[in-house]
Short mmCIF file of C-alpha atoms in Angstrom, two decimals:
data_model
loop_
_atom_site.label_atom_id
_atom_site.label_comp_id
_atom_site.label_asym_id
_atom_site.label_seq_id
_atom_site.Cartn_x
_atom_site.Cartn_y
_atom_site.Cartn_z
CA MET A 276 21.99 -6.47 10.48
CA THR A 277 21.78 -2.68 10.56
CA THR A 278 21.71 0.04 7.93
CA SER A 279 25.27 0.76 6.88
CA ASP A 280 27.00 2.93 4.34
CA LYS A 281 27.45 -0.18 2.24
CA ASP A 282 23.70 -0.97 2.39
CA THR A 283 22.77 2.46 1.18
CA GLU A 284 25.88 3.28 -0.94
CA GLY A 285 25.18 6.38 -2.99
CA LEU A 286 21.85 7.17 -1.32
CA ARG A 287 21.52 10.13 1.09
CA PRO A 288 19.43 10.47 4.30
CA ALA A 289 17.40 13.25 2.70
CA LEU A 290 13.99 12.54 4.19
CA ARG A 291 13.07 14.48 7.25
CA GLN A 292 10.99 13.21 10.19
CA ARG A 293 7.97 15.18 9.00
CA HIS A 294 8.18 13.53 5.67
CA VAL A 295 8.32 10.02 7.12
CA ARG A 296 5.42 10.86 9.54
CA MET A 297 3.18 12.04 6.67
CA ILE A 298 4.18 9.04 4.52
CA ALA A 299 3.00 6.86 7.49
CA LEU A 300 -0.25 8.83 7.88
CA GLY A 301 -1.13 8.98 4.24
CA GLY A 302 0.23 5.62 3.21
CA ILE A 303 -2.94 3.76 3.95
CA ILE A 304 -5.30 6.34 2.50
CA GLY A 305 -5.76 5.64 -1.26
CA ALA A 306 -8.34 6.35 -3.89
CA SER A 307 -9.92 2.96 -2.97
CA LEU A 308 -11.23 4.45 0.32
CA PHE A 309 -12.80 7.43 -1.38
CA ILE A 310 -14.33 5.43 -4.26
CA GLY A 311 -14.29 1.72 -3.51
CA SER A 312 -15.85 1.91 0.02
CA GLY A 313 -19.30 2.34 -1.55
CA ALA A 314 -18.99 -0.99 -3.44
CA VAL A 315 -17.90 -2.69 -0.18
CA ILE A 316 -20.94 -1.26 1.68
CA HIS A 317 -23.26 -2.54 -1.03
CA THR A 318 -21.70 -5.98 -0.92
CA VAL A 319 -21.63 -6.35 2.85
CA GLY A 320 -24.23 -3.91 4.20
CA PRO A 321 -23.55 -2.06 7.48
CA ALA A 322 -21.31 -4.87 8.51
CA ALA A 323 -18.74 -3.40 6.08
CA VAL A 324 -17.50 -1.69 9.24
CA LEU A 325 -16.56 -5.10 10.54
CA SER A 326 -14.89 -6.13 7.24
CA TYR A 327 -12.71 -2.93 7.41
CA ALA A 328 -11.99 -3.67 11.10
CA LEU A 329 -10.91 -7.30 10.48
CA GLY A 330 -8.86 -6.41 7.48
CA GLY A 331 -7.27 -3.50 9.46
CA LEU A 332 -6.45 -5.82 12.40
CA LEU A 333 -4.63 -8.18 10.05
CA VAL A 334 -2.57 -5.25 8.69
CA VAL A 335 -1.92 -3.84 12.20
CA LEU A 336 -0.50 -7.21 13.26
CA VAL A 337 1.70 -7.45 10.16
CA MET A 338 2.98 -3.96 10.66
CA ARG A 339 3.77 -4.72 14.31
CA MET A 340 5.87 -7.61 13.15
CA LEU A 341 7.54 -5.53 10.55
CA GLY A 342 8.11 -2.70 13.08
CA GLU A 343 9.83 -5.19 15.46
CA MET A 344 12.22 -6.29 12.74
CA ALA A 345 12.81 -2.79 11.31
CA THR A 346 13.67 -1.09 14.63
CA ALA A 347 15.98 -3.98 15.54
CA SER A 348 17.72 -3.99 12.16
CA PRO A 349 16.93 -0.96 9.92
CA ALA A 350 17.74 -1.92 6.38
CA LEU A 351 17.34 -0.71 2.84
CA GLY A 352 14.81 -3.12 1.22
CA SER A 353 13.09 -3.67 4.61
CA PHE A 354 11.14 -6.92 4.52
CA MET A 355 13.00 -8.17 1.45
CA GLU A 356 16.20 -8.09 3.57
CA TYR A 357 14.54 -9.71 6.58
CA ALA A 358 13.13 -12.51 4.38
CA ARG A 359 16.48 -13.16 2.97
CA GLU A 360 18.16 -13.37 6.29
CA ALA A 361 15.42 -15.31 8.02
CA LEU A 362 14.09 -17.70 5.40
CA GLY A 363 16.80 -17.77 2.71
CA GLY A 364 17.68 -16.24 -0.66
CA TRP A 365 14.54 -17.68 -2.35
CA ALA A 366 12.25 -15.66 0.00
CA GLY A 367 14.22 -12.40 -0.38
CA PHE A 368 14.33 -12.75 -4.12
CA THR A 369 10.66 -13.64 -4.38
CA ILE A 370 9.24 -10.97 -2.09
CA GLY A 371 11.50 -8.33 -3.62
CA TRP A 372 10.54 -8.88 -7.24
CA LEU A 373 6.94 -9.47 -6.48
CA TYR A 374 6.78 -6.17 -4.56
CA TRP A 375 8.52 -4.31 -7.37
CA TYR A 376 6.13 -5.89 -9.97
CA PHE A 377 3.14 -4.93 -7.83
CA TRP A 378 4.16 -1.29 -7.61
CA VAL A 379 5.04 -0.81 -11.31
CA GLY A 380 1.54 -2.18 -12.13
CA VAL A 381 -0.06 0.19 -9.51
CA VAL A 382 1.79 3.13 -11.05
CA ALA A 383 0.14 2.50 -14.37
CA PHE A 384 -3.32 1.87 -12.85
CA GLU A 385 -3.14 5.16 -10.84
CA ALA A 386 -1.94 7.11 -13.87
CA VAL A 387 -4.99 5.82 -15.83
CA ALA A 388 -7.28 6.57 -12.90
CA GLY A 389 -5.96 10.09 -12.59
CA ALA A 390 -6.27 10.67 -16.31
CA LYS A 391 -10.02 9.69 -16.17
CA ILE A 392 -10.64 12.46 -13.61
CA LEU A 393 -8.74 15.04 -15.61
CA GLN A 394 -10.62 14.20 -18.78
CA GLU A 395 -13.89 14.87 -16.99
CA TRP A 396 -12.62 18.41 -16.41
CA ILE A 397 -10.91 18.88 -19.77
CA THR A 398 -12.86 16.83 -22.27
CA GLY A 399 -10.87 17.67 -25.45
CA VAL A 400 -7.65 15.86 -24.47
CA PRO A 401 -7.34 12.05 -24.79
CA GLN A 402 -6.96 10.11 -21.66
CA TRP A 403 -3.57 8.59 -22.73
CA VAL A 404 -2.10 12.10 -22.96
CA PHE A 405 -3.08 12.80 -19.36
CA SER A 406 -1.73 9.43 -18.21
CA LEU A 407 1.66 10.06 -19.78
CA LEU A 408 1.77 13.62 -18.39
CA LEU A 409 1.13 12.35 -14.92
CA MET A 410 3.78 9.74 -15.28
CA LEU A 411 6.29 12.30 -16.57
CA LEU A 412 5.39 14.71 -13.74
CA LEU A 413 5.98 12.24 -10.93
CA THR A 414 9.01 10.69 -12.60
CA GLY A 415 10.56 14.11 -12.60
CA THR A 416 9.73 14.55 -8.91
CA ASN A 417 11.46 11.32 -8.00
CA LEU A 418 14.48 11.98 -10.21
CA ALA A 419 15.07 15.38 -8.57
CA SER A 420 15.95 14.03 -5.12
CA ALA A 421 14.66 11.87 -2.26
CA ARG A 422 13.74 15.13 -0.48
CA SER A 423 11.73 16.24 -3.59
CA PHE A 424 9.77 12.91 -3.36
CA GLY A 425 9.28 13.44 0.41
CA GLU A 426 8.10 17.00 0.02
CA THR A 427 5.73 16.08 -2.79
CA GLU A 428 4.30 13.19 -0.77
CA PHE A 429 4.02 15.43 2.35
CA TRP A 430 1.63 17.81 0.64
CA LEU A 431 -0.29 15.12 -1.30
CA ALA A 432 -0.82 13.12 1.84
CA SER A 433 -1.74 16.25 3.79
CA VAL A 434 -4.67 16.83 1.40
CA LYS A 435 -5.89 13.28 1.98
CA VAL A 436 -5.51 13.41 5.73
CA ALA A 437 -7.16 16.88 5.96
CA THR A 438 -10.14 15.67 3.88
CA ILE A 439 -10.73 12.68 6.15
CA VAL A 440 -10.41 14.79 9.25
CA VAL A 441 -12.97 17.35 7.88
CA PHE A 442 -15.33 14.45 6.94
CA LEU A 443 -15.04 12.80 10.40
CA VAL A 444 -15.82 16.07 12.24
CA ALA A 445 -18.65 17.08 9.98
CA GLY A 446 -20.01 13.57 9.85
CA LEU A 447 -20.03 13.12 13.55
CA LEU A 448 -21.90 16.35 14.03
CA PHE A 449 -24.37 15.24 11.33
CA VAL A 450 -25.22 11.89 12.68
CA LEU A 451 -25.61 13.29 16.18
CA GLY A 452 -28.05 15.91 14.88
CA PHE A 453 -25.87 18.89 15.64
CA TRP A 454 -25.45 19.79 11.98
CA PRO A 455 -27.91 22.36 10.46
CA GLY A 456 -30.88 20.50 9.00
CA ALA A 457 -29.75 17.08 10.32
CA HIS A 458 -31.33 14.65 12.69
CA PHE A 459 -29.96 11.87 14.89
CA SER A 460 -29.18 9.03 12.44
CA VAL A 461 -26.81 6.71 14.17
CA GLY A 462 -29.48 4.03 13.96
CA ASN A 463 -28.92 3.72 10.23
CA ILE A 464 -26.03 1.38 11.08
CA VAL A 465 -28.42 -1.38 12.04
CA LEU A 466 -30.86 -0.73 9.28
CA ASP A 467 -32.22 -4.09 7.97
CA GLY A 468 -29.94 -5.71 10.64
CA PHE A 469 -26.17 -5.02 11.04
CA VAL A 470 -25.15 -8.18 9.06
CA ALA A 471 -27.82 -7.50 6.32
CA ASN A 472 -26.22 -9.64 3.67
CA GLY A 473 -25.24 -12.60 5.83
CA PRO A 474 -22.02 -13.63 7.62
CA PHE A 475 -20.09 -14.75 4.52
CA SER A 476 -20.51 -11.27 3.08
CA VAL A 477 -18.23 -10.04 5.92
CA VAL A 478 -15.51 -12.44 4.68
CA HIS A 479 -16.15 -11.30 1.11
CA GLY A 480 -15.64 -7.71 2.33
CA VAL A 481 -12.35 -8.61 4.05
CA VAL A 482 -11.00 -10.03 0.73
CA ILE A 483 -11.84 -6.73 -0.99
CA VAL A 484 -10.73 -4.29 1.69
CA ILE A 485 -7.41 -6.01 2.60
CA PHE A 486 -5.79 -4.49 -0.54
CA SER A 487 -6.92 -1.01 0.42
CA TYR A 488 -4.46 -1.11 3.32
CA PHE A 489 -1.46 -2.20 1.23
CA GLY A 490 1.03 0.66 1.24
CA ALA A 491 1.35 1.03 4.98
CA GLU A 492 4.66 -0.82 4.79
CA ILE A 493 6.22 1.86 2.54
CA VAL A 494 7.25 3.83 5.62
CA THR A 495 9.78 1.09 6.55
CA ILE A 496 11.45 1.50 3.18
CA ALA A 497 11.44 5.29 3.15
CA ALA A 498 12.84 5.36 6.73
CA ALA A 499 16.13 3.95 5.41
CA GLU A 500 16.72 7.35 3.78
CA SER A 501 16.01 9.40 6.93
CA ARG A 502 18.54 10.35 9.63
CA GLU A 503 16.87 8.21 12.32
CA PRO A 504 15.46 5.15 10.65
CA ALA A 505 14.74 3.15 13.84
CA THR A 506 12.94 6.01 15.52
CA ALA A 507 10.88 6.84 12.38
CA VAL A 508 9.74 3.19 12.00
CA ARG A 509 9.01 2.75 15.65
CA LYS A 510 6.73 5.80 15.72
CA ALA A 511 4.99 4.87 12.45
CA THR A 512 4.25 1.28 13.41
CA SER A 513 3.15 2.20 16.89
CA THR A 514 0.49 4.56 15.63
CA ILE A 515 -1.00 2.38 12.89
CA VAL A 516 -3.79 1.11 15.17
CA TRP A 517 -5.45 4.48 15.64
CA ARG A 518 -4.86 5.29 11.97
CA VAL A 519 -6.78 2.21 10.89
CA ILE A 520 -9.53 2.72 13.44
CA VAL A 521 -9.95 6.48 12.67
CA PHE A 522 -9.40 6.70 8.92
CA TYR A 523 -11.03 3.51 7.71
CA VAL A 524 -13.33 2.04 10.42
CA GLY A 525 -14.46 5.49 11.55
CA SER A 526 -15.08 6.80 8.03
CA VAL A 527 -17.05 3.75 6.90
CA ALA A 528 -19.10 3.68 10.12
CA LEU A 529 -20.07 7.37 9.56
CA LEU A 530 -20.88 6.61 5.89
CA VAL A 531 -23.53 4.04 6.85
CA MET A 532 -24.88 6.37 9.61
CA ILE A 533 -25.15 9.44 7.38
CA THR A 534 -27.00 7.58 4.57
CA PRO A 535 -29.08 4.36 4.75
CA TRP A 536 -26.73 1.73 3.34
CA PRO A 537 -28.83 0.74 0.29
CA ASP A 538 -28.68 4.38 -0.81
CA VAL A 539 -24.94 4.68 -0.53
CA PRO A 540 -23.59 5.05 -4.10
CA SER A 541 -21.51 2.09 -5.22
CA GLU A 542 -19.96 3.45 -8.53
CA THR A 543 -19.31 7.02 -7.52
CA SER A 544 -17.76 8.39 -4.33
CA PRO A 545 -19.85 7.85 -1.16
CA PHE A 546 -17.86 10.70 0.33
CA ALA A 547 -19.09 13.06 -2.33
CA ALA A 548 -22.63 11.96 -1.60
CA ALA A 549 -22.09 12.52 2.14
CA PHE A 550 -20.60 16.01 1.60
CA ASP A 551 -23.72 16.77 -0.62
CA ARG A 552 -25.88 15.84 2.38
CA PHE A 553 -23.94 18.29 4.53
CA GLY A 554 -24.96 20.94 2.04
CA LEU A 555 -21.38 21.73 1.08
CA PRO A 556 -21.18 23.40 -2.42
CA ALA A 557 -19.35 21.70 -5.27
CA ALA A 558 -18.96 18.50 -3.24
CA SER A 559 -18.43 16.16 -6.11
CA THR A 560 -15.79 18.36 -7.66
CA ILE A 561 -13.95 18.77 -4.40
CA VAL A 562 -13.93 14.98 -3.75
CA SER A 563 -12.80 14.34 -7.39
CA ALA A 564 -9.85 16.69 -6.81
CA VAL A 565 -9.11 14.74 -3.53
CA VAL A 566 -9.29 11.45 -5.37
CA LEU A 567 -6.91 12.83 -8.01
CA THR A 568 -4.56 13.87 -5.19
CA ALA A 569 -4.80 10.36 -3.68
CA ALA A 570 -3.96 8.83 -7.11
CA LEU A 571 -0.94 11.09 -7.55
CA SER A 572 0.16 10.22 -4.05
CA VAL A 573 0.05 6.47 -4.77
CA LEU A 574 1.78 7.11 -8.11
CA ASN A 575 4.47 9.10 -6.40
CA SER A 576 5.08 6.56 -3.66
CA GLY A 577 4.86 3.64 -6.12
CA LEU A 578 7.66 5.05 -8.28
CA TYR A 579 9.83 5.67 -5.15
CA THR A 580 9.16 2.26 -3.60
CA ALA A 581 9.65 0.30 -6.79
CA SER A 582 13.02 2.03 -7.50
CA ARG A 583 14.28 1.55 -3.90
CA MET A 584 13.36 -2.17 -3.94
CA LEU A 585 15.18 -2.58 -7.24
CA PHE A 586 18.16 -0.80 -5.82
CA ALA A 587 18.16 -3.08 -2.82
CA LEU A 588 17.77 -6.25 -5.02
CA LYS A 589 21.03 -5.50 -6.87
CA ARG A 590 23.05 -5.75 -3.65
CA HIS A 591 22.67 -9.56 -3.70
CA GLY A 592 23.17 -9.82 -7.43
CA TRP A 593 19.43 -10.20 -8.08
CA ALA A 594 19.38 -7.22 -10.38
CA PRO A 595 21.86 -5.84 -12.91
CA ARG A 596 24.79 -3.97 -11.36
CA TRP A 597 24.14 -0.79 -13.30
CA ILE A 598 20.87 -0.43 -11.39
CA ALA A 599 22.90 0.80 -8.39
CA ASP A 600 24.14 3.95 -10.21
CA THR A 601 23.21 7.14 -8.37
CA ASN A 602 23.62 10.83 -9.36
CA GLN A 603 25.14 13.65 -7.35
CA ARG A 604 21.96 14.08 -5.32
CA GLY A 605 21.96 10.44 -4.20
CA VAL A 606 19.14 9.44 -6.48
CA PRO A 607 19.16 5.89 -8.04
CA TRP A 608 18.14 7.30 -11.40
CA LYS A 609 18.59 4.18 -13.41
CA ALA A 610 16.36 2.20 -10.96
CA ILE A 611 13.75 4.90 -11.27
CA LEU A 612 13.82 4.96 -15.10
CA VAL A 613 13.57 1.13 -15.29
CA SER A 614 10.65 1.14 -12.96
CA THR A 615 8.86 3.91 -14.82
CA SER A 616 9.55 2.42 -18.21
CA VAL A 617 7.45 -0.60 -17.25
CA GLY A 618 4.78 1.78 -16.09
CA TYR A 619 4.85 3.66 -19.43
CA VAL A 620 4.47 0.31 -21.32
CA ALA A 621 1.56 -0.63 -19.03
CA VAL A 622 -0.17 2.71 -19.63
CA VAL A 623 0.12 2.21 -23.40
CA MET A 624 -1.30 -1.30 -23.04
CA SER A 625 -4.27 0.14 -21.08
CA TYR A 626 -5.37 1.68 -24.41
CA VAL A 627 -3.91 -0.74 -26.92
CA SER A 628 -4.91 -4.03 -25.13
CA PRO A 629 -6.95 -3.23 -22.02
CA ASP A 630 -8.66 -6.68 -21.86
CA ARG A 631 -5.53 -8.71 -22.38
CA ILE A 632 -2.10 -7.34 -21.54
CA PHE A 633 -3.15 -4.57 -19.19
CA TYR A 634 -5.65 -6.91 -17.49
CA PHE A 635 -2.85 -9.44 -16.92
CA ILE A 636 -0.44 -6.85 -15.58
CA ILE A 637 -2.94 -5.49 -13.04
CA ASN A 638 -4.54 -8.77 -11.95
CA SER A 639 -1.26 -10.85 -11.90
CA ALA A 640 -0.23 -8.69 -8.97
CA GLY A 641 -3.56 -8.68 -7.25
CA ALA A 642 -2.80 -11.15 -4.47
CA VAL A 643 0.81 -10.04 -4.00
CA ALA A 644 -0.14 -8.17 -0.78
CA LEU A 645 -1.13 -11.49 0.82
CA PHE A 646 2.13 -13.18 -0.35
CA VAL A 647 4.10 -10.31 1.17
CA TYR A 648 2.25 -10.49 4.48
CA ALA A 649 2.76 -14.29 4.69
CA ILE A 650 6.49 -14.01 4.15
CA ILE A 651 6.75 -11.17 6.72
CA CYS A 652 5.06 -13.43 9.27
CA GLY A 653 7.46 -16.25 8.48
CA SER A 654 10.47 -13.88 8.67
CA GLN A 655 9.39 -12.48 12.08
CA LEU A 656 9.03 -15.97 13.53
CA ARG A 657 12.64 -16.79 12.63
CA MET A 658 14.21 -13.37 13.33
CA ARG A 659 12.61 -13.05 16.76
CA ARG A 660 14.19 -16.32 17.87
CA LYS A 661 17.56 -15.26 16.50
CA LEU A 662 17.41 -11.80 18.11
CA GLU A 663 16.31 -13.14 21.49
CA ALA A 664 19.31 -15.46 21.47
CA GLU A 665 21.92 -13.12 20.12
CA ALA A 666 20.89 -9.47 20.80
CA PRO A 667 17.70 -9.15 22.98
CA ASP A 668 18.58 -5.49 23.69
CA ARG A 669 17.75 -4.63 20.08
CA LEU A 670 14.11 -5.64 20.53
CA GLN A 671 12.89 -2.14 21.25
CA LEU A 672 9.42 -2.90 19.80
CA ARG A 673 8.00 -6.35 20.29
CA MET A 674 5.23 -8.27 18.50
CA TRP A 675 2.31 -8.88 20.75
CA GLY A 676 1.52 -12.50 21.89
CA TYR A 677 4.61 -13.98 20.11
CA PRO A 678 4.60 -16.62 18.68
CA TRP A 679 0.92 -17.47 18.84
CA LEU A 680 -0.35 -14.21 17.35
CA THR A 681 2.11 -14.37 14.58
CA TRP A 682 0.98 -17.86 13.73
CA LEU A 683 -2.65 -16.80 13.89
CA THR A 684 -1.93 -13.88 11.53
CA LEU A 685 -0.21 -16.19 9.09
CA VAL A 686 -3.09 -18.63 9.06
CA ALA A 687 -5.54 -15.75 8.62
CA THR A 688 -3.53 -14.32 5.73
CA LEU A 689 -3.50 -17.68 3.98
CA GLY A 690 -7.21 -18.05 4.78
CA VAL A 691 -7.96 -14.75 3.06
CA ALA A 692 -5.95 -15.89 0.01
CA ALA A 693 -7.83 -19.22 -0.09
CA SER A 694 -11.22 -17.48 0.19
CA MET A 695 -10.44 -15.53 -3.03
CA LEU A 696 -11.28 -18.80 -4.76
CA PHE A 697 -14.87 -18.58 -3.55
CA VAL A 698 -15.75 -14.89 -3.61
CA ASP A 699 -16.28 -14.18 -7.33
CA ASN A 700 -14.62 -14.64 -10.69
CA SER A 701 -12.52 -11.42 -10.45
CA THR A 702 -10.79 -12.42 -7.17
CA ARG A 703 -10.40 -15.94 -8.45
CA ALA A 704 -8.64 -14.62 -11.55
CA GLN A 705 -6.45 -12.39 -9.46
CA LEU A 706 -5.33 -15.27 -7.26
CA PHE A 707 -4.60 -17.55 -10.21
CA LEU A 708 -2.69 -14.92 -12.17
CA SER A 709 -0.75 -13.89 -9.03
CA LEU A 710 0.21 -17.51 -8.51
CA ILE A 711 1.55 -17.57 -12.08
CA SER A 712 3.65 -14.52 -11.22
CA LEU A 713 4.90 -16.23 -8.10
CA ALA A 714 5.82 -19.43 -10.09
CA VAL A 715 7.67 -17.38 -12.72
CA ILE A 716 9.73 -15.58 -10.13
CA LEU A 717 10.57 -18.81 -8.29
CA GLY A 718 11.56 -20.40 -11.55
CA VAL A 719 13.82 -17.48 -12.34
CA TYR A 720 15.48 -17.82 -8.95
CA ALA A 721 16.11 -21.49 -9.44
CA LEU A 722 17.78 -20.70 -12.76
CA ILE A 723 20.03 -18.11 -11.19
CA ARG A 724 21.01 -20.52 -8.41
CA ARG A 725 21.84 -23.20 -10.92
CA LYS A 726 23.91 -20.82 -13.04
CA ARG A 727 25.83 -19.65 -9.99
CA ALA A 728 26.48 -23.22 -8.91
CA GLN A 729 28.05 -24.14 -12.25
#
């Protein structure tokens, strides 16, 4: 299976290689790193570094599997298409709709998060106005063209990447004592012992941080609208190891070296606190602007990803035919509007019914990342056997340690999902509500199969 004109009928290869490279670089850097890492450090202690490393390792292995399949068979819909071919229609239908549902929920969440930051700067405007304005802005960007999306994402992601690079350089000089007024503080990472809150806290941390990495797989969807999809995917998936190590593990390690871990802020950005220690002026405002950029980046990517997955679903009759309509610029405008309409409803619910409807929308997609990873593992196991038997020359990028490492990754993914039952009430609720979403989608697929069989 390869990307064909029929697969991408109406779409255009408008994304350039620099767009795809920056989508790959910035795809795993979300607001959760800039804000949420402080809460993880308080939960786990200095061993949060280990939680991020273990979670990152799981994502690296999943992306390697996805890279193997995507370079051998570039396809619109990426892992949805691989799941359908390898495991059957139920898997493709399930993973496609779960993934779409996840991203329309994330779009609403990021619009609300961005609005909170804007209201801190402009206090006279209600949050819901900012939320809707952000949604309208990024909807317009996506409707303009695929290249417009790529260009917007290029610059938004560039801000995130540049901020992390500046932090890594300044932080390294600071902890080594080369920064003005600083002293050697690498030893803070073993303050009170490296595993200060016990071994289980590391597992707790993995459950929290695994969702921070979700989004790395977007590059395999975006690559379908580039001129060289196989090359783009191969490069993106081959470099994810150093991106995880540098951006996440490196940043968190520096955070607990710069500041003794009990003093790392858990509700505000630990990066802002670190920049304050560097003596940089207006650190909090600068980091707030970067967090807003990260939220806009996720919102932009979320709208794009949801619309392309919906576009891919219609090819198998799993979405209405009219979803496939594209305009003269090759934009699936109806798929974009359907996806954003759900986001608008969710934004409204965040103010009308935050503790019920909005809570359900956000948390019922909470464990979707783990469901997606598990199905990718199963798909790679099947597709690898098929490719080795029929077209071994297409295996330009191979999964390490196949099949044992694939099985180990699958078991680890299911283990993380099961551990959500024992971490706290919030993760338990996310798992149960996500299982409800899974059951509903499987039920809809069963009804569709029955109707087609009649």
